[in-house]
XYZ file of C-alpha atoms in Angstrom:
595
model
C 122.484 114.522 112.137
C 119.613 114.997 109.760
C 117.574 112.402 111.294
C 117.601 113.957 114.700
C 116.745 117.353 113.091
C 113.802 115.902 111.203
C 112.256 114.043 114.207
C 112.770 117.044 116.417
C 110.499 119.251 114.070
C 107.134 119.488 115.765
C 103.998 118.517 114.034
C 100.362 119.844 114.608
C 97.000 118.305 113.616
C 93.638 119.872 113.941
C 91.050 118.059 115.999
C 88.083 120.228 116.713
C 86.802 123.886 116.431
C 84.700 125.752 119.269
C 81.858 128.038 118.811
C 84.176 131.000 119.212
C 86.811 129.797 116.885
C 89.254 128.185 119.337
C 91.005 125.196 118.017
C 92.079 121.884 119.649
C 95.338 120.801 118.121
C 97.338 117.622 118.501
C 100.986 118.838 119.078
C 104.165 116.949 119.743
C 106.676 119.754 120.493
C 107.237 118.122 124.012
C 108.191 114.745 122.349
C 104.774 113.141 122.603
C 101.473 114.137 121.121
C 99.543 116.293 123.432
C 96.388 118.309 123.307
C 96.876 122.219 122.910
C 94.372 124.924 122.495
C 94.972 127.723 119.909
C 92.862 130.962 120.510
C 91.571 133.073 117.681
C 94.425 135.584 118.088
C 96.926 132.633 117.635
C 97.921 132.077 121.242
C 98.721 128.498 122.242
C 97.978 126.823 125.464
C 99.065 123.325 126.469
C 96.117 121.464 127.941
C 97.773 117.985 128.632
C 101.261 116.888 129.606
C 100.999 113.197 129.838
C 103.919 110.747 129.881
C 102.035 109.031 126.989
C 100.421 110.086 123.717
C 97.105 111.689 123.448
C 94.907 110.169 120.764
C 92.166 112.797 120.402
C 90.086 115.499 121.961
C 86.746 117.412 121.339
C 85.213 120.528 122.926
C 81.845 119.988 125.010
C 79.642 122.689 123.206
C 78.246 125.169 125.550
C 80.718 124.800 128.378
C 84.391 125.194 129.228
C 85.118 121.459 129.158
C 87.126 119.226 126.861
C 87.024 115.503 126.450
C 90.355 113.787 125.862
C 91.265 110.186 124.754
C 94.573 108.859 125.847
C 96.148 105.429 126.371
C 99.223 104.111 128.411
C 102.346 102.909 126.862
C 101.009 102.685 123.465
C 98.634 99.897 124.349
C 95.736 101.581 122.345
C 93.210 100.958 125.129
C 91.855 104.404 124.989
C 90.513 106.017 128.162
C 88.272 109.080 128.301
C 88.974 112.007 130.591
C 87.564 115.377 131.134
C 89.358 118.774 131.683
C 87.988 122.078 132.416
C 89.585 125.094 130.689
C 88.532 127.322 133.616
C 91.465 125.751 135.536
C 94.362 127.957 135.815
C 97.693 126.786 134.130
C 97.539 123.215 133.101
C 94.099 121.737 133.465
C 93.694 118.572 135.653
C 92.371 115.573 133.852
C 89.367 113.972 135.608
C 88.601 110.289 134.839
C 85.291 110.064 132.770
C 85.162 106.737 131.238
C 88.114 104.513 132.652
C 88.611 100.694 132.558
C 92.271 99.898 131.744
C 91.362 96.328 130.340
C 89.263 97.737 127.520
C 89.153 100.272 124.616
C 86.940 103.374 124.839
C 87.105 105.530 121.672
C 85.734 108.960 121.576
C 83.670 109.586 118.500
C 81.399 112.632 119.219
C 80.606 115.109 121.779
C 77.274 116.869 122.149
C 76.089 119.398 124.544
C 75.796 117.607 127.814
C 76.694 114.037 126.578
C 79.491 112.088 124.996
C 79.384 109.198 122.350
C 81.936 106.583 122.575
C 82.561 103.010 121.362
C 83.917 100.274 123.741
C 84.727 96.621 123.590
C 84.176 96.109 127.295
C 81.141 93.752 126.869
C 83.209 90.862 125.565
C 86.565 92.241 124.381
C 85.770 91.729 120.692
C 82.693 93.696 119.600
C 82.335 97.422 119.710
C 79.337 98.957 121.257
C 78.086 102.474 120.980
C 77.430 104.107 124.276
C 75.890 107.550 125.204
C 77.436 108.976 128.445
C 75.388 111.758 130.220
C 77.951 114.376 131.602
C 75.627 115.701 134.201
C 74.503 112.459 135.852
C 77.162 109.978 134.633
C 74.573 107.598 133.560
C 75.020 105.839 130.289
C 72.697 104.246 127.701
C 73.422 101.641 124.833
C 72.692 102.788 121.410
C 74.126 99.709 119.539
C 75.275 96.393 120.724
C 74.589 94.030 117.720
C 78.138 92.935 117.392
C 81.299 93.732 115.043
C 83.899 96.137 114.995
C 82.340 99.598 114.744
C 85.192 101.631 113.475
C 83.277 104.992 112.831
C 80.294 106.681 114.261
C 78.677 109.799 112.720
C 75.683 111.267 114.226
C 73.335 113.561 112.360
C 73.368 117.217 113.394
C 69.863 116.785 114.922
C 70.893 113.684 116.773
C 68.072 111.664 115.239
C 70.303 109.359 113.247
C 73.700 107.749 113.576
C 75.669 106.231 110.651
C 77.794 103.273 111.859
C 80.697 102.002 109.843
C 81.221 98.433 110.649
C 83.971 96.150 109.436
C 82.301 93.613 106.966
C 83.320 90.101 105.878
C 85.157 90.904 102.596
C 88.678 92.294 103.177
C 89.121 96.086 103.036
C 85.300 96.526 103.226
C 82.858 98.504 105.430
C 79.153 98.082 105.966
C 77.172 101.224 106.700
C 74.266 100.995 109.157
C 71.741 103.678 109.980
C 70.703 103.883 113.537
C 67.341 105.589 114.633
C 68.379 106.998 118.079
C 64.853 106.973 119.240
C 63.686 103.580 118.407
C 67.078 101.920 118.224
C 66.058 100.471 114.783
C 68.900 99.504 112.452
C 68.729 99.841 108.677
C 71.271 98.167 106.590
C 72.465 100.750 104.035
C 75.029 98.430 102.335
C 75.277 94.701 102.358
C 77.558 92.893 104.849
C 78.987 90.622 102.232
C 79.636 93.317 99.557
C 83.139 94.475 98.708
C 82.849 98.213 99.454
C 85.570 100.418 100.968
C 83.675 103.509 102.450
C 84.306 106.540 104.634
C 84.615 109.292 105.692
C 80.922 109.940 106.213
C 79.698 113.661 106.481
C 76.114 114.816 107.133
C 74.438 117.763 105.564
C 73.571 120.533 108.020
C 69.745 119.890 107.925
C 70.219 116.143 108.598
C 68.258 115.154 105.564
C 71.101 113.260 103.931
C 74.864 112.453 104.336
C 77.752 112.172 101.866
C 80.155 109.301 102.013
C 83.250 108.354 100.065
C 82.683 104.876 98.573
C 83.497 102.515 95.780
C 80.262 100.489 95.877
C 79.605 99.355 92.214
C 82.720 101.021 90.882
C 86.671 100.787 91.042
C 87.272 104.408 92.621
C 85.719 106.057 95.485
C 83.036 108.454 94.462
C 81.306 111.099 96.735
C 77.912 109.439 97.138
C 74.705 110.721 98.782
C 72.109 108.982 100.863
C 68.845 110.632 101.379
C 67.171 109.583 104.705
C 63.620 110.343 103.747
C 63.269 107.978 100.751
C 66.278 105.746 101.377
C 68.023 106.363 98.174
C 71.617 106.429 97.029
C 73.029 108.662 94.291
C 76.316 109.856 92.991
C 77.062 113.387 94.072
C 80.541 113.715 92.546
C 82.456 110.998 90.737
C 85.722 110.611 88.852
C 86.564 107.332 87.295
C 90.364 107.793 87.677
C 90.603 109.193 91.284
C 89.086 108.829 94.684
C 87.007 111.569 96.078
C 85.733 112.667 99.550
C 83.822 115.606 100.941
C 82.938 117.632 104.046
C 79.976 119.961 103.841
C 80.081 123.277 105.813
C 77.535 123.779 108.656
C 76.250 126.863 106.973
C 74.824 124.759 104.043
C 76.798 126.720 101.485
C 80.012 125.187 100.924
C 81.671 121.764 100.543
C 85.453 120.887 100.754
C 86.208 118.154 98.420
C 89.425 116.096 98.516
C 90.928 114.384 95.453
C 93.394 111.504 95.787
C 95.476 111.068 92.828
C 98.745 108.954 92.874
C 99.472 109.666 96.460
C 98.729 113.384 96.465
C 95.521 114.802 98.144
C 94.451 118.188 97.039
C 91.523 120.220 98.262
C 88.970 122.501 96.513
C 85.887 124.395 97.564
C 82.591 123.547 95.997
C 78.944 124.738 96.162
C 77.063 122.382 98.388
C 73.899 122.704 96.454
C 75.097 121.216 93.129
C 78.766 120.355 93.725
C 80.047 122.765 91.143
C 83.613 123.814 91.731
C 84.379 127.370 93.249
C 88.246 127.212 93.316
C 91.155 125.229 94.633
C 92.350 126.104 98.169
C 95.774 127.259 97.144
C 97.748 124.813 99.317
C 101.033 123.734 97.877
C 100.885 120.903 95.300
C 102.736 117.616 95.980
C 101.283 116.913 99.359
C 98.229 115.841 101.416
C 95.458 118.249 102.472
C 93.335 115.364 103.938
C 94.098 111.652 104.478
C 90.609 110.171 103.472
C 91.721 106.637 104.800
C 92.531 108.054 108.222
C 92.299 111.081 110.452
C 92.727 114.059 110.708
C 90.589 115.417 107.958
C 89.140 119.107 107.591
C 87.124 120.424 110.494
C 84.580 123.109 110.027
C 83.898 125.643 112.440
C 80.344 125.334 113.961
C 79.045 128.267 112.046
C 80.903 127.356 108.685
C 82.825 130.627 108.641
C 86.294 128.691 108.317
C 87.770 125.256 108.323
C 90.804 124.002 110.112
C 92.837 121.837 107.659
C 95.991 119.761 108.382
C 98.544 119.796 105.495
C 101.646 118.023 105.104
C 104.005 116.841 102.295
C 107.464 115.147 102.036
C 108.993 118.715 102.640
C 106.507 120.099 105.140
C 105.706 118.617 108.656
C 102.018 118.409 109.479
C 100.761 122.082 109.828
C 97.390 123.462 110.572
C 95.949 125.971 108.180
C 92.836 128.047 108.710
C 90.863 128.535 105.440
C 88.057 131.061 105.180
C 85.744 130.546 102.090
C 86.346 133.529 99.750
C 89.083 134.641 102.123
C 92.559 133.895 103.360
C 94.541 130.725 103.880
C 96.636 131.076 107.023
C 99.064 128.729 108.593
C 98.687 128.404 112.467
C 102.176 127.819 113.594
C 103.383 126.807 117.107
C 105.308 129.345 119.037
C 108.617 127.574 118.159
C 109.026 126.256 114.800
C 112.533 125.663 113.558
C 113.244 125.882 109.835
C 112.840 122.666 107.833
C 116.234 121.592 106.194
C 116.434 123.050 102.756
C 117.845 119.848 101.088
C 114.549 117.907 101.421
C 113.009 116.862 98.021
C 109.790 115.758 96.495
C 109.911 112.275 94.895
C 109.543 111.222 91.430
C 106.509 109.052 90.511
C 107.176 105.831 88.457
C 105.802 102.516 87.634
C 107.500 99.233 88.041
C 106.502 96.150 85.687
C 105.841 93.201 87.946
C 105.806 89.404 87.290
C 102.280 89.265 85.808
C 102.309 92.522 83.914
C 100.834 94.656 86.603
C 102.458 98.069 87.087
C 103.442 98.803 90.708
C 103.314 102.565 91.633
C 106.444 103.805 93.337
C 107.810 107.017 94.638
C 111.548 107.469 94.033
C 113.491 109.788 96.700
C 116.917 110.558 95.226
C 119.899 110.944 97.554
C 120.177 114.494 98.870
C 123.859 113.913 100.079
C 126.733 112.175 98.802
C 125.238 109.201 96.827
C 126.164 105.810 98.472
C 124.818 103.798 95.451
C 122.573 101.785 97.855
C 118.839 101.475 97.899
C 116.350 101.269 100.737
C 112.712 100.001 99.686
C 110.501 101.416 102.302
C 107.193 99.425 102.592
C 104.056 101.008 104.187
C 101.871 99.147 106.679
C 98.296 97.979 106.284
C 98.036 95.962 104.227
C 95.143 98.258 102.975
C 97.117 101.302 103.733
C 99.135 103.396 101.194
C 102.120 105.306 100.740
C 100.990 108.893 100.232
C 103.136 112.082 99.528
C 103.422 112.799 103.226
C 105.799 113.881 105.798
C 108.139 110.944 106.617
C 111.225 111.657 108.520
C 112.603 108.210 107.990
C 112.451 108.476 104.267
C 113.848 111.958 104.048
C 116.734 110.971 106.387
C 117.561 107.869 104.449
C 117.857 110.048 101.319
C 119.981 112.460 103.361
C 122.084 109.589 104.315
C 122.936 109.004 100.570
C 120.581 105.931 99.775
C 118.070 106.017 96.944
C 114.764 105.426 98.662
C 111.930 103.735 96.724
C 108.475 103.853 98.306
C 106.043 101.450 96.628
C 102.307 100.913 96.778
C 102.550 97.216 96.241
C 99.273 95.370 95.226
C 96.917 95.451 98.174
C 97.521 99.296 98.693
C 94.710 101.582 98.781
C 94.428 104.752 96.704
C 94.573 102.953 93.294
C 91.139 101.493 93.120
C 89.326 98.471 94.318
C 90.808 96.046 91.765
C 94.372 96.969 93.018
C 93.671 96.702 96.778
C 92.063 93.331 96.143
C 95.018 91.762 94.476
C 96.698 90.537 97.576
C 93.641 89.024 99.527
C 94.109 85.697 101.229
C 95.689 83.089 98.845
C 97.064 86.158 96.725
C 99.341 87.253 99.763
C 102.656 86.316 98.237
C 101.851 88.064 95.013
C 102.603 91.307 96.911
C 105.883 89.894 97.888
C 106.562 89.098 94.315
C 106.297 92.922 93.729
C 109.295 93.442 95.874
C 111.320 91.296 93.581
C 110.136 93.042 90.554
C 111.373 96.424 92.229
C 114.831 94.758 92.893
C 115.045 93.762 89.276
C 114.006 97.291 88.178
C 116.502 99.169 90.250
C 119.286 99.254 87.544
C 117.004 101.183 85.297
C 117.100 104.215 87.670
C 120.748 103.714 88.233
C 120.549 101.846 91.491
C 122.807 98.827 92.439
C 120.192 95.961 93.087
C 122.867 93.962 94.961
C 123.082 96.775 97.664
C 119.334 97.055 98.385
C 117.720 96.657 101.784
C 114.115 96.441 102.889
C 112.506 98.734 105.560
C 108.970 98.457 106.842
C 106.573 98.711 109.817
C 103.591 96.570 110.730
C 102.488 94.990 107.515
C 105.650 96.616 106.036
C 107.572 94.631 108.604
C 105.980 91.458 107.489
C 107.040 92.288 103.831
C 110.555 92.848 105.071
C 110.575 89.437 106.676
C 108.978 87.905 103.676
C 111.355 89.534 101.326
C 114.393 88.367 103.051
C 112.803 84.838 103.520
C 111.360 84.179 100.228
C 113.977 86.165 98.209
C 117.137 85.493 100.116
C 119.341 86.187 97.146
C 118.023 89.771 96.423
C 118.056 91.673 99.714
C 121.218 92.807 101.465
C 119.634 93.744 104.733
C 116.214 94.332 106.314
C 114.780 96.692 109.096
C 111.759 95.340 110.527
C 109.454 97.439 112.816
C 106.577 95.623 114.581
C 106.223 93.202 111.837
C 104.540 89.576 111.642
C 106.999 86.696 111.436
C 104.298 84.077 111.250
C 100.707 84.729 110.135
C 99.523 81.727 112.317
C 100.999 83.015 115.570
C 100.188 86.458 114.807
C 96.410 85.617 114.346
C 96.554 83.364 117.465
C 98.015 85.940 119.770
C 96.991 89.314 118.420
C 94.004 91.175 120.457
C 90.601 89.265 120.095
C 89.077 92.235 118.361
C 91.781 92.482 115.870
C 91.727 88.793 114.969
C 88.081 89.007 113.973
C 88.914 91.515 111.262
C 92.362 90.438 110.270
C 91.229 86.911 109.388
C 89.156 88.424 106.594
C 92.411 89.770 105.007
C 94.985 86.906 105.640
C 92.740 83.734 106.013
C 91.155 81.916 108.669
C 93.021 79.867 111.297
C 90.367 77.273 111.305
C 90.309 76.583 107.431
C 93.491 78.293 106.060
C 96.198 77.257 108.460
C 98.224 75.318 105.773
C 98.246 78.445 103.748
C 98.929 80.886 106.473
C 102.034 78.741 107.432
C 103.247 78.710 103.930
C 103.026 82.485 103.522
C 104.713 83.133 106.897
C 108.450 84.219 106.806
C 109.024 81.911 109.882
C 108.327 78.896 107.771
C 111.400 79.971 105.515
C 113.594 81.156 108.365
C 116.446 78.874 107.420
C 116.745 80.557 104.119
C 117.324 83.950 105.547
C 120.842 85.251 105.132
C 120.332 89.112 105.243
C 121.361 90.759 108.415
C 118.242 91.910 110.175
C 117.456 94.873 112.587
C 114.081 94.556 114.600
C 112.378 97.166 116.602
C 109.261 96.384 118.635
C 107.123 97.786 121.558
C 106.577 95.552 124.488
C 102.881 96.830 124.680
C 101.804 96.209 121.168
C 98.233 95.090 120.991
C 98.277 94.307 117.316
C 101.571 92.462 116.591
C 102.650 90.893 119.850
C 106.288 91.187 120.941
C 106.610 87.423 120.381
C 106.551 87.906 116.690
C 109.839 89.784 116.968
C 111.407 87.486 119.624
C 110.761 84.266 117.662
C 112.347 85.465 114.382
C 115.448 86.922 116.054
C 115.866 83.944 118.231
C 115.862 81.625 115.178
C 118.290 83.814 113.188
C 120.550 83.971 116.310
C 120.683 80.361 116.389
C 121.778 80.094 112.979
C 124.490 82.778 113.356
C 122.766 85.420 111.118
C 123.499 88.880 112.229
C 120.385 90.203 113.952
C 119.535 92.688 116.565
C 116.274 93.250 118.540
C 115.497 96.497 120.364
C 112.439 96.467 122.679
C 110.860 99.440 124.261
C 108.750 98.834 127.383
C 106.717 101.991 126.958
C 105.756 101.642 123.508
C 103.156 99.718 121.591
C 102.580 99.303 117.832
C 105.323 101.585 116.734
C 107.550 104.330 118.349
C 105.406 107.235 119.476
C 107.961 108.940 121.816
C 110.751 111.159 120.466
C 113.218 109.727 122.994
C 112.684 106.193 121.774
C 112.856 107.266 118.094
C 116.076 109.167 118.643
C 117.463 105.891 120.237
C 116.322 103.414 117.814
C 116.525 104.912 114.450
C 120.117 106.239 114.400
C 121.118 102.731 115.357
C 119.065 101.418 112.436
C 120.814 103.856 110.080
C 124.136 102.792 111.219
C 123.202 99.198 110.770
C 122.171 99.965 107.139
C 125.416 101.878 106.441
C 127.402 98.953 107.768
C 125.701 96.354 105.644
C 125.085 98.276 102.471
C 128.617 99.715 102.343
C-alpha cells in the first residue's frame, strides 16, 4: 500500500553543528524521532533510542556532551537530559532538568550552561532560566510573565531577545533583556499586531535581524541596532515574506523567500544584503519553514550551513551547503527510493463568498481516478499549507482522490491582512471558504457531491464545522485531534495554552455566546456525514474529551462514526506503529463513503 510505503520513508532534520563539523540530526528511521550524530565523513551514529519522540538537541561547546529535550507519550512536557558522547555504543541519558508536571524547553546551549524556558512557577507563564552544568545551580533571567515562545541570546551573551505572545492574535512582542542588569526593553508594543520571527544575531552582537510585518502586510527582514535602539528595513519585498540567518564569519547571509507555499533559499552578502546566488535546491519545495523549526543552522566558523529541505516529492533531507562550493545531501545509511508516481500540486485560487480569493494546491490523482475529492485543511489556525512532504496527501492522491489543500483565511504566508480575516467574531468566515471550495470543485472536473473533509487540530475543528454548518455539502469527514466545542476546548486545554488561544478565538468571560455559536457541537443535530475521529489520550492542547463528546452525540443519533484513541500519543500521531494502524483505517473509511 502506498500509504505504508510513504510513512515508512525516513526523514531527517538538522538541529545543530559542532565546532569540528559534526551534526545533530532528528531522524525517525526507527519509527520515532531520535537524535543521531553525523560525522564529517558521513558516518551516522544513533544517540537516543527512547520509546517516545525526541523534541530537540544541542551540542555543549568545548565538551563531549549533548543536551536533549524529550517528552513522554506526546504530552509535550519537555524534560532536559544530558548524554556524553564518550560513552561507548548508545550513550546513557542522565537527567538534567526533570519535573514531569511542567514544560522545560531547550532554547540555547553555551559552554558550561544551558538556557531553557519553563512554566513550573505557576503552570501558565514561561520563565527563562540559566542552568550551570558544573554546579547544577540555576538563575532566573526573566520571570515577568507571558508565554515566551522563543529565546535568542547574542553571541557575546550580553543580550537576549525574548519573543513573547502578545494580546492581538497571531502577534509577537519582542523584548530585549540585558543579562547583567536584568533590565528589559520593549522593542515592539504589546498591543501591536505584529507577527515576528525568527530572530538572528549578527556575529559581533551589535544588531540582530528579524522577520517581521510591523507596519506592513508582508514580513520584511528588519534590523535592530542595539547601540542606538533603532529599527531599519534590511531587505523587503511587498509581495513575499522574507527571513534571514547571518553566518558567524560575518561574510554571508542566507535569505529565505516564502512565495505561495514555496520557500527558496539564496546566499547574500551580509554587509549590504546584495544577492550572491540561489542555493540550487530543487524548486517547488521548502528549504526553510520560517513559521516553525527547523531552519538553516550555520557551523560555528561559518564554513558551511546544514539545511533541511523537503517538498511534496522529497522527504525532509539534510543538505550541507558550502558558500561558493558544493551542496551535498546527507543521507541516512538506509534510504529507500521515493515512489516515482508522486507529483507536485497545481496552485489555484477559489473565489469565496465575499470576493476574496482562497489559495489552494490541487493534487491530481496518481492512480485510477475515483472522481472523489478530499479537502485537506491545515492546523493552526495561524499555520499554513506549504509545499512540503505530506504522506497523507500523497497517499490520498495515490488512492485515486483529487486532493485540495487550501490556505483558508486566517492562514499565514499570504500577508497580515489575510491571516487576520478569521479573528474572533470572523471565525465562521473561514468555514464559509470551505463551502466556496465545494462549489468550485466542478470547475476542476471534481464531483462536489463526493467530497470529504480531512484535518488535524484546528483543521479538525474545520472538518467538524464543515459537516455541522454545511451538512448538505460534505459526504464524510476525518477529524484528527480537533475541537468540537470552542467553549469546552478553552475550559479544558492546558492553562498556558488557554492564555494564548483566547486571543484568537474569543474570551470565555466575555465571548461565551459567540464561542458556543461557532462550535460544531452546537449544531451536532444537523450533522449527517459519517465521521472518523483520531485522538491521542495525552493531548495537552485539545483534550480527548473533545473527540469523545462529538462521537458520543453522533452515536446517539445513529450517524456513522468511529473514534480511535491512542494511549501513548498526544496532539497527533508521532509513532509509526500508530500511524500505520490509524491511517489505513481512515483511508478505507473514505473509500467506503465516497464510493
